């Protein structure tokens, strides 16, 4: 597969390396200082706090172009508009792999609805200068699937081909027939969680404030109850059904877990807040349209 990876942050860089090392024709799109660093030293990877750093010479480009079988977009929700504009004039399918609650329509309006696929990445990590520090895979994380789907839920040949190709590269990808509902459910959970972490100053600080966790849970329940379709995955419905006295301790343990420590939740940067605000606007627009 000839693949363009749009976005050279934590997730895009890990994905590009995985596909490059699996033998695919991969180019990683970056700009500015990140582009210069990648050209000079390649993608630099290290496992969590390890002092061992390896460089992988993935080819890099500054602009999208024709000729790719698939473009994968690893950008934040508030960064999607310029990405769409840059992809409008080139060919090929585009798989958007990020937080997104507005559905496929605004994406298809710019680049053509027939080109759009939706998904969500399951890798995690942080940026340490120009080094991507990734979370070591374990028994649990190896079983977390990377959902990918057609906006209308069909099982198409291209979806089957993409899933098959990703799985052959060692990615635990799966076809998700309700991908749009999956992304909306995730946003209903992610927005209160992310905003509460931002307000507290980090996941550990939030875990130490049970009242704030209860307020967060109330907002999650409100968002899930406002969804036009049942929660996907259905396990999220437990956040509405189980008693608060059980869920609050569970959420506090989750916030203190090593999985959160090496995730984007530990990033309280303005970019994280901008993404959460964009997602919140998308959910509000959906609620207003009902």
Coordinates of N, CA and C in Angstrom, one line a residue, residues 8-159:
X8 N 2.4 14.3 12.1 CA 3.6 13.7 12.6 C 3.8 13.8 14.1
X9 N 2.7 13.8 14.8 CA 2.7 13.8 16.2 C 2.9 12.4 16.8
X10 N 2.5 12.3 18.0 CA 2.7 11.0 18.7 C 2.1 9.8 18.0
X11 N 0.8 10.0 17.6 CA 0.1 8.8 17.0 C 0.5 8.6 15.5
X12 N 0.5 9.7 14.7 CA 0.9 9.6 13.3 C 2.3 9.0 13.2
X13 N 3.2 9.5 14.0 CA 4.6 9.0 13.9 C 4.7 7.5 14.2
X14 N 4.0 7.0 15.3 CA 4.0 5.6 15.6 C 3.4 4.8 14.5
X15 N 2.3 5.3 13.9 CA 1.6 4.5 12.9 C 2.5 4.5 11.6
X16 N 3.2 5.6 11.3 CA 4.0 5.6 10.1 C 5.2 4.6 10.2
X17 N 5.8 4.6 11.4 CA 6.9 3.6 11.6 C 6.4 2.2 11.5
X18 N 5.2 1.9 12.1 CA 4.7 0.5 12.0 C 4.5 0.1 10.6
X19 N 3.9 1.0 9.8 CA 3.6 0.6 8.4 C 4.8 0.6 7.5
X20 N 5.8 1.5 7.8 CA 7.0 1.5 7.1 C 7.8 0.3 7.4
X21 N 7.9 -0.2 8.6 CA 8.6 -1.4 8.9 C 7.9 -2.6 8.5
X22 N 6.7 -2.5 8.2 CA 5.9 -3.7 7.6 C 6.1 -3.8 6.1
X23 N 6.9 -2.8 5.5 CA 7.2 -2.9 4.1 C 6.4 -2.1 3.2
X24 N 5.5 -1.2 3.7 CA 4.7 -0.4 2.9 C 5.4 0.9 2.4
X25 N 4.9 1.5 1.3 CA 5.5 2.7 0.8 C 4.8 3.9 1.5
X26 N 5.5 4.4 2.6 CA 4.9 5.4 3.5 C 5.6 6.7 3.4
X27 N 4.8 7.8 3.4 CA 5.4 9.1 3.6 C 4.7 9.8 4.8
X28 N 5.4 10.5 5.6 CA 4.9 11.2 6.8 C 4.9 12.6 6.5
X29 N 3.7 13.3 6.6 CA 3.6 14.7 6.3 C 3.8 15.5 7.6
X30 N 4.7 16.5 7.5 CA 5.0 17.3 8.6 C 5.3 18.7 8.1
X31 N 5.4 19.7 9.0 CA 5.7 21.0 8.7 C 6.6 21.7 9.8
X32 N 7.2 22.8 9.4 CA 8.0 23.5 10.4 C 9.1 22.8 11.0
X33 N 9.3 23.0 12.3 CA 10.4 22.4 13.1 C 10.3 20.9 13.1
X34 N 9.1 20.3 13.1 CA 8.9 18.9 13.1 C 9.4 18.3 11.8
X35 N 9.2 19.0 10.7 CA 9.6 18.5 9.4 C 11.2 18.5 9.3
X36 N 11.8 19.6 9.8 CA 13.2 19.7 9.8 C 13.8 18.6 10.6
X37 N 13.3 18.3 11.8 CA 13.8 17.3 12.7 C 13.7 15.9 12.0
X38 N 12.5 15.6 11.4 CA 12.3 14.3 10.8 C 13.3 14.1 9.6
X39 N 13.6 15.2 8.8 CA 14.5 15.1 7.7 C 15.9 14.8 8.2
X40 N 16.2 15.4 9.3 CA 17.6 15.2 9.8 C 17.8 13.9 10.6
X41 N 16.8 13.5 11.4 CA 17.1 12.4 12.3 C 16.0 11.3 12.2
X42 N 15.1 11.4 11.3 CA 14.0 10.4 11.2 C 13.1 10.5 12.4
X43 N 12.2 9.5 12.5 CA 11.2 9.4 13.6 C 12.0 8.8 14.8
X44 N 12.1 9.5 15.9 CA 12.8 9.0 17.1 C 11.9 8.5 18.1
X45 N 12.1 7.2 18.5 CA 11.2 6.5 19.4 C 11.9 6.0 20.6
X46 N 11.1 6.0 21.7 CA 11.7 5.5 23.0 C 10.5 4.9 23.8
X47 N 10.7 3.9 24.5 CA 9.6 3.3 25.3 C 9.6 4.0 26.6
X48 N 8.5 4.7 26.8 CA 8.2 5.4 28.1 C 9.4 6.2 28.6
X49 N 10.0 5.7 29.7 CA 11.1 6.4 30.4 C 12.5 5.9 30.0
X50 N 12.5 5.0 29.0 CA 13.8 4.4 28.6 C 14.8 5.4 28.0
X51 N 16.0 5.2 28.3 CA 17.1 6.1 27.7 C 17.5 5.6 26.3
X52 N 17.0 4.5 25.9 CA 17.3 4.0 24.6 C 16.4 4.6 23.5
X53 N 17.0 5.3 22.6 CA 16.2 6.0 21.5 C 16.6 5.4 20.2
X54 N 15.7 5.0 19.4 CA 16.0 4.6 18.0 C 15.4 5.5 17.0
X55 N 16.1 5.7 15.9 CA 15.7 6.5 14.8 C 15.3 5.7 13.6
X56 N 14.1 6.0 13.1 CA 13.6 5.3 11.9 C 13.4 6.2 10.7
X57 N 14.1 6.0 9.6 CA 14.2 7.0 8.5 C 12.9 6.9 7.6
X58 N 11.8 7.2 8.2 CA 10.5 7.3 7.4 C 10.6 8.5 6.4
X59 N 10.3 8.3 5.1 CA 10.3 9.4 4.2 C 9.3 10.5 4.7
X60 N 9.6 11.8 4.5 CA 8.8 12.8 4.9 C 8.5 13.8 3.7
X61 N 7.3 14.4 3.8 CA 6.9 15.4 2.7 C 6.3 16.5 3.4
X62 N 6.2 17.6 2.7 CA 5.6 18.9 3.3 C 4.2 19.1 2.8
X63 N 3.8 18.6 1.7 CA 2.5 18.8 1.1 C 1.9 17.5 0.6
X64 N 0.5 17.3 0.6 CA -0.1 16.1 0.1 C 0.0 16.1 -1.4
X65 N -0.1 15.0 -2.0 CA 0.0 14.9 -3.5 C -0.9 13.7 -4.0
X66 N -1.1 13.6 -5.3 CA -1.8 12.5 -5.9 C -0.9 11.2 -5.8
X67 N -1.6 10.1 -6.0 CA -0.8 8.8 -6.1 C -0.8 7.9 -4.9
X68 N -1.4 8.3 -3.8 CA -1.5 7.5 -2.6 C -2.7 6.7 -2.6
X69 N -2.6 5.4 -2.2 CA -3.8 4.6 -2.1 C -4.7 5.0 -0.9
X70 N -4.1 5.5 0.1 CA -4.8 5.9 1.3 C -4.0 7.0 2.0
X71 N -4.8 8.0 2.5 CA -4.2 9.1 3.4 C -4.9 8.8 4.7
X72 N -4.1 8.8 5.8 CA -4.6 8.7 7.1 C -4.3 10.0 7.9
X73 N -5.4 10.5 8.4 CA -5.3 11.8 9.1 C -5.2 11.7 10.6
X74 N -4.0 12.1 11.2 CA -3.8 12.1 12.6 C -3.6 13.5 13.1
X75 N -4.7 14.2 13.2 CA -4.7 15.6 13.6 C -5.8 15.8 14.7
X76 N -5.7 16.9 15.4 CA -6.8 17.2 16.4 C -8.0 17.8 15.7
X77 N -9.1 17.7 16.4 CA -10.4 18.1 15.8 C -10.4 19.5 15.3
X78 N -9.7 20.4 16.1 CA -9.7 21.8 15.7 C -8.7 22.1 14.5
X79 N -8.0 21.1 14.1 CA -7.0 21.3 13.0 C -7.5 20.7 11.7
X80 N -8.7 20.2 11.7 CA -9.2 19.4 10.5 C -9.4 20.3 9.3
X81 N -9.9 21.5 9.5 CA -10.3 22.4 8.4 C -9.2 22.6 7.4
X82 N -8.0 23.1 7.8 CA -6.9 23.2 6.8 C -6.5 21.9 6.2
X83 N -6.6 20.8 6.9 CA -6.3 19.5 6.3 C -7.2 19.2 5.2
X84 N -8.5 19.4 5.4 CA -9.5 19.2 4.4 C -9.2 20.0 3.1
X85 N -8.9 21.3 3.4 CA -8.6 22.2 2.2 C -7.4 21.7 1.4
X86 N -6.4 21.2 2.1 CA -5.2 20.7 1.4 C -5.4 19.4 0.7
X87 N -6.4 18.6 1.1 CA -6.7 17.3 0.5 C -7.8 17.4 -0.6
X88 N -8.4 18.5 -0.7 CA -9.5 18.7 -1.7 C -9.1 18.5 -3.1
X89 N -7.8 18.9 -3.4 CA -7.4 18.8 -4.8 C -6.6 17.6 -5.1
X90 N -6.5 16.6 -4.2 CA -5.7 15.4 -4.5 C -6.6 14.2 -4.5
X91 N -6.2 13.1 -5.0 CA -7.0 11.9 -5.1 C -6.8 11.0 -4.0
X92 N -7.6 9.9 -3.9 CA -7.4 8.8 -3.0 C -8.3 8.9 -1.8
X93 N -8.5 7.7 -1.2 CA -9.4 7.7 0.0 C -8.7 8.3 1.2
X94 N -9.5 8.8 2.2 CA -8.9 9.4 3.4 C -9.6 8.8 4.6
X95 N -8.7 8.3 5.5 CA -9.2 7.7 6.7 C -8.9 8.7 7.9
X96 N -9.9 9.3 8.5 CA -9.7 10.2 9.6 C -9.6 9.5 10.9
X97 N -8.5 9.6 11.6 CA -8.3 8.8 12.8 C -8.1 9.8 13.9
X98 N -9.1 10.3 14.5 CA -9.0 11.3 15.6 C -10.4 11.5 16.2
X99 N -10.4 12.3 17.3 CA -11.7 12.7 17.9 C -12.5 13.5 16.9
X100 N -13.8 13.1 16.8 CA -14.6 13.8 15.8 C -16.1 13.4 16.1
X101 N -16.9 14.4 16.4 CA -18.3 14.2 16.7 C -19.3 14.8 15.7
X102 N -18.9 15.3 14.6 CA -19.7 16.0 13.7 C -20.2 15.1 12.6
X103 N -19.8 13.9 12.5 CA -20.2 13.0 11.5 C -19.4 13.2 10.2
X104 N -19.7 12.4 9.2 CA -18.8 12.4 8.0 C -19.2 13.6 7.0
X105 N -20.4 14.1 7.2 CA -20.9 15.1 6.2 C -20.0 16.3 6.0
X106 N -19.5 17.0 7.1 CA -18.7 18.1 6.8 C -17.3 17.8 6.2
X107 N -16.9 16.5 6.4 CA -15.7 16.1 5.8 C -15.9 15.8 4.3
X108 N -17.0 15.2 4.0 CA -17.3 14.9 2.6 C -17.6 16.1 1.8
X109 N -18.2 17.1 2.4 CA -18.5 18.3 1.7 C -17.3 19.0 1.0
X110 N -16.1 18.8 1.7 CA -14.9 19.4 1.1 C -14.2 18.5 0.2
X111 N -14.0 17.2 0.6 CA -13.1 16.3 -0.2 C -13.9 15.3 -1.1
X112 N -15.3 15.3 -0.9 CA -16.1 14.3 -1.6 C -16.5 13.2 -0.6
X113 N -17.8 12.9 -0.5 CA -18.2 11.9 0.5 C -17.7 10.5 0.2
X114 N -17.5 10.2 -1.1 CA -17.0 8.9 -1.4 C -15.6 8.6 -1.0
X115 N -14.9 9.6 -0.6 CA -13.5 9.4 -0.1 C -13.3 9.2 1.4
X116 N -14.4 9.4 2.1 CA -14.2 9.5 3.6 C -14.4 8.1 4.3
X117 N -13.5 7.8 5.2 CA -13.6 6.7 6.1 C -13.4 7.3 7.5
X118 N -13.9 6.7 8.6 CA -13.8 7.2 9.9 C -13.1 6.1 10.8
X119 N -12.4 6.5 11.8 CA -11.7 5.6 12.7 C -11.2 6.3 13.9
X120 N -10.5 5.5 14.7 CA -9.9 6.1 16.0 C -8.7 5.3 16.3
X121 N -7.6 6.0 16.6 CA -6.3 5.3 16.9 C -6.3 4.8 18.4
X122 N -5.6 3.8 18.7 CA -5.6 3.2 20.1 C -4.2 3.3 20.7
X123 N -3.2 3.8 19.9 CA -1.9 3.9 20.5 C -1.9 5.1 21.5
X124 N -0.8 5.2 22.3 CA -0.7 6.2 23.2 C 0.8 6.6 23.4
X125 N 1.0 7.7 24.0 CA 2.4 8.2 24.2 C 2.4 9.7 24.4
X126 N 3.6 10.2 24.5 CA 3.9 11.6 24.7 C 5.0 12.1 23.9
X127 N 5.1 13.4 23.6 CA 6.3 13.9 22.9 C 7.3 14.5 24.0
X128 N 8.5 14.1 23.8 CA 9.6 14.6 24.7 C 10.6 15.2 23.8
X129 N 10.4 16.5 23.5 CA 11.2 17.2 22.5 C 10.8 16.6 21.1
X130 N 11.8 16.0 20.4 CA 11.4 15.4 19.1 C 11.4 13.8 19.3
X131 N 11.3 13.3 20.5 CA 11.2 11.9 20.8 C 9.8 11.5 21.1
X132 N 9.3 10.5 20.4 CA 8.0 10.0 20.7 C 8.2 8.9 21.8
X133 N 7.6 9.1 23.0 CA 7.7 8.1 24.0 C 6.4 7.4 24.1
X134 N 6.5 6.1 23.7 CA 5.2 5.3 23.6 C 5.1 4.4 24.8
X135 N 3.8 4.0 25.0 CA 3.5 3.1 26.1 C 3.8 1.6 25.7
X136 N 4.5 0.9 26.5 CA 4.8 -0.5 26.2 C 3.5 -1.3 26.2
X137 N 3.4 -2.1 25.1 CA 2.2 -3.0 25.0 C 2.1 -4.0 26.1
X138 N 0.9 -4.3 26.6 CA 0.8 -5.4 27.6 C -0.4 -6.2 27.2
X139 N -0.8 -7.2 28.1 CA -1.8 -8.1 27.8 C -3.1 -7.4 27.4
X140 N -3.4 -6.3 28.2 CA -4.7 -5.6 27.9 C -4.6 -4.8 26.7
X141 N -3.6 -4.0 26.5 CA -3.6 -3.0 25.4 C -3.5 -3.7 24.1
X142 N -2.8 -4.9 24.0 CA -2.8 -5.7 22.8 C -4.1 -6.1 22.3
X143 N -5.1 -6.2 23.2 CA -6.4 -6.6 22.8 C -7.4 -5.5 22.6
X144 N -6.9 -4.3 22.7 CA -7.8 -3.1 22.4 C -7.7 -2.9 20.9
X145 N -8.9 -2.9 20.2 CA -9.0 -2.8 18.8 C -9.0 -1.4 18.3
X146 N -8.4 -1.2 17.1 CA -8.5 0.1 16.4 C -9.7 0.1 15.5
X147 N -10.8 0.8 15.8 CA -12.0 0.7 15.0 C -11.9 1.5 13.7
X148 N -12.4 1.0 12.6 CA -12.4 1.7 11.4 C -13.7 1.4 10.7
X149 N -14.3 2.4 10.1 CA -15.6 2.1 9.4 C -16.0 3.0 8.3
X150 N -16.9 2.6 7.5 CA -17.6 3.4 6.5 C -18.6 4.3 7.2
X151 N -18.8 5.5 6.8 CA -19.7 6.4 7.5 C -21.1 5.8 7.5
X152 N -21.5 5.0 6.5 CA -22.9 4.5 6.5 C -22.9 3.1 7.0
X153 N -21.8 2.6 7.5 CA -21.8 1.3 8.2 C -21.6 0.1 7.3
X154 N -21.5 0.3 6.0 CA -21.3 -0.8 5.0 C -20.0 -1.6 5.2
X155 N -20.0 -2.9 4.9 CA -18.8 -3.7 4.8 C -18.3 -3.7 3.4
X156 N -17.5 -2.7 3.0 CA -17.1 -2.5 1.6 C -15.7 -3.2 1.4
X157 N -15.4 -3.5 0.1 CA -14.1 -4.1 -0.2 C -12.9 -3.2 0.3
X158 N -13.1 -1.9 0.2 CA -11.9 -1.0 0.6 C -11.7 -1.1 2.1
X159 N -12.8 -1.1 2.8 CA -12.7 -1.3 4.3 C -12.1 -2.6 4.7

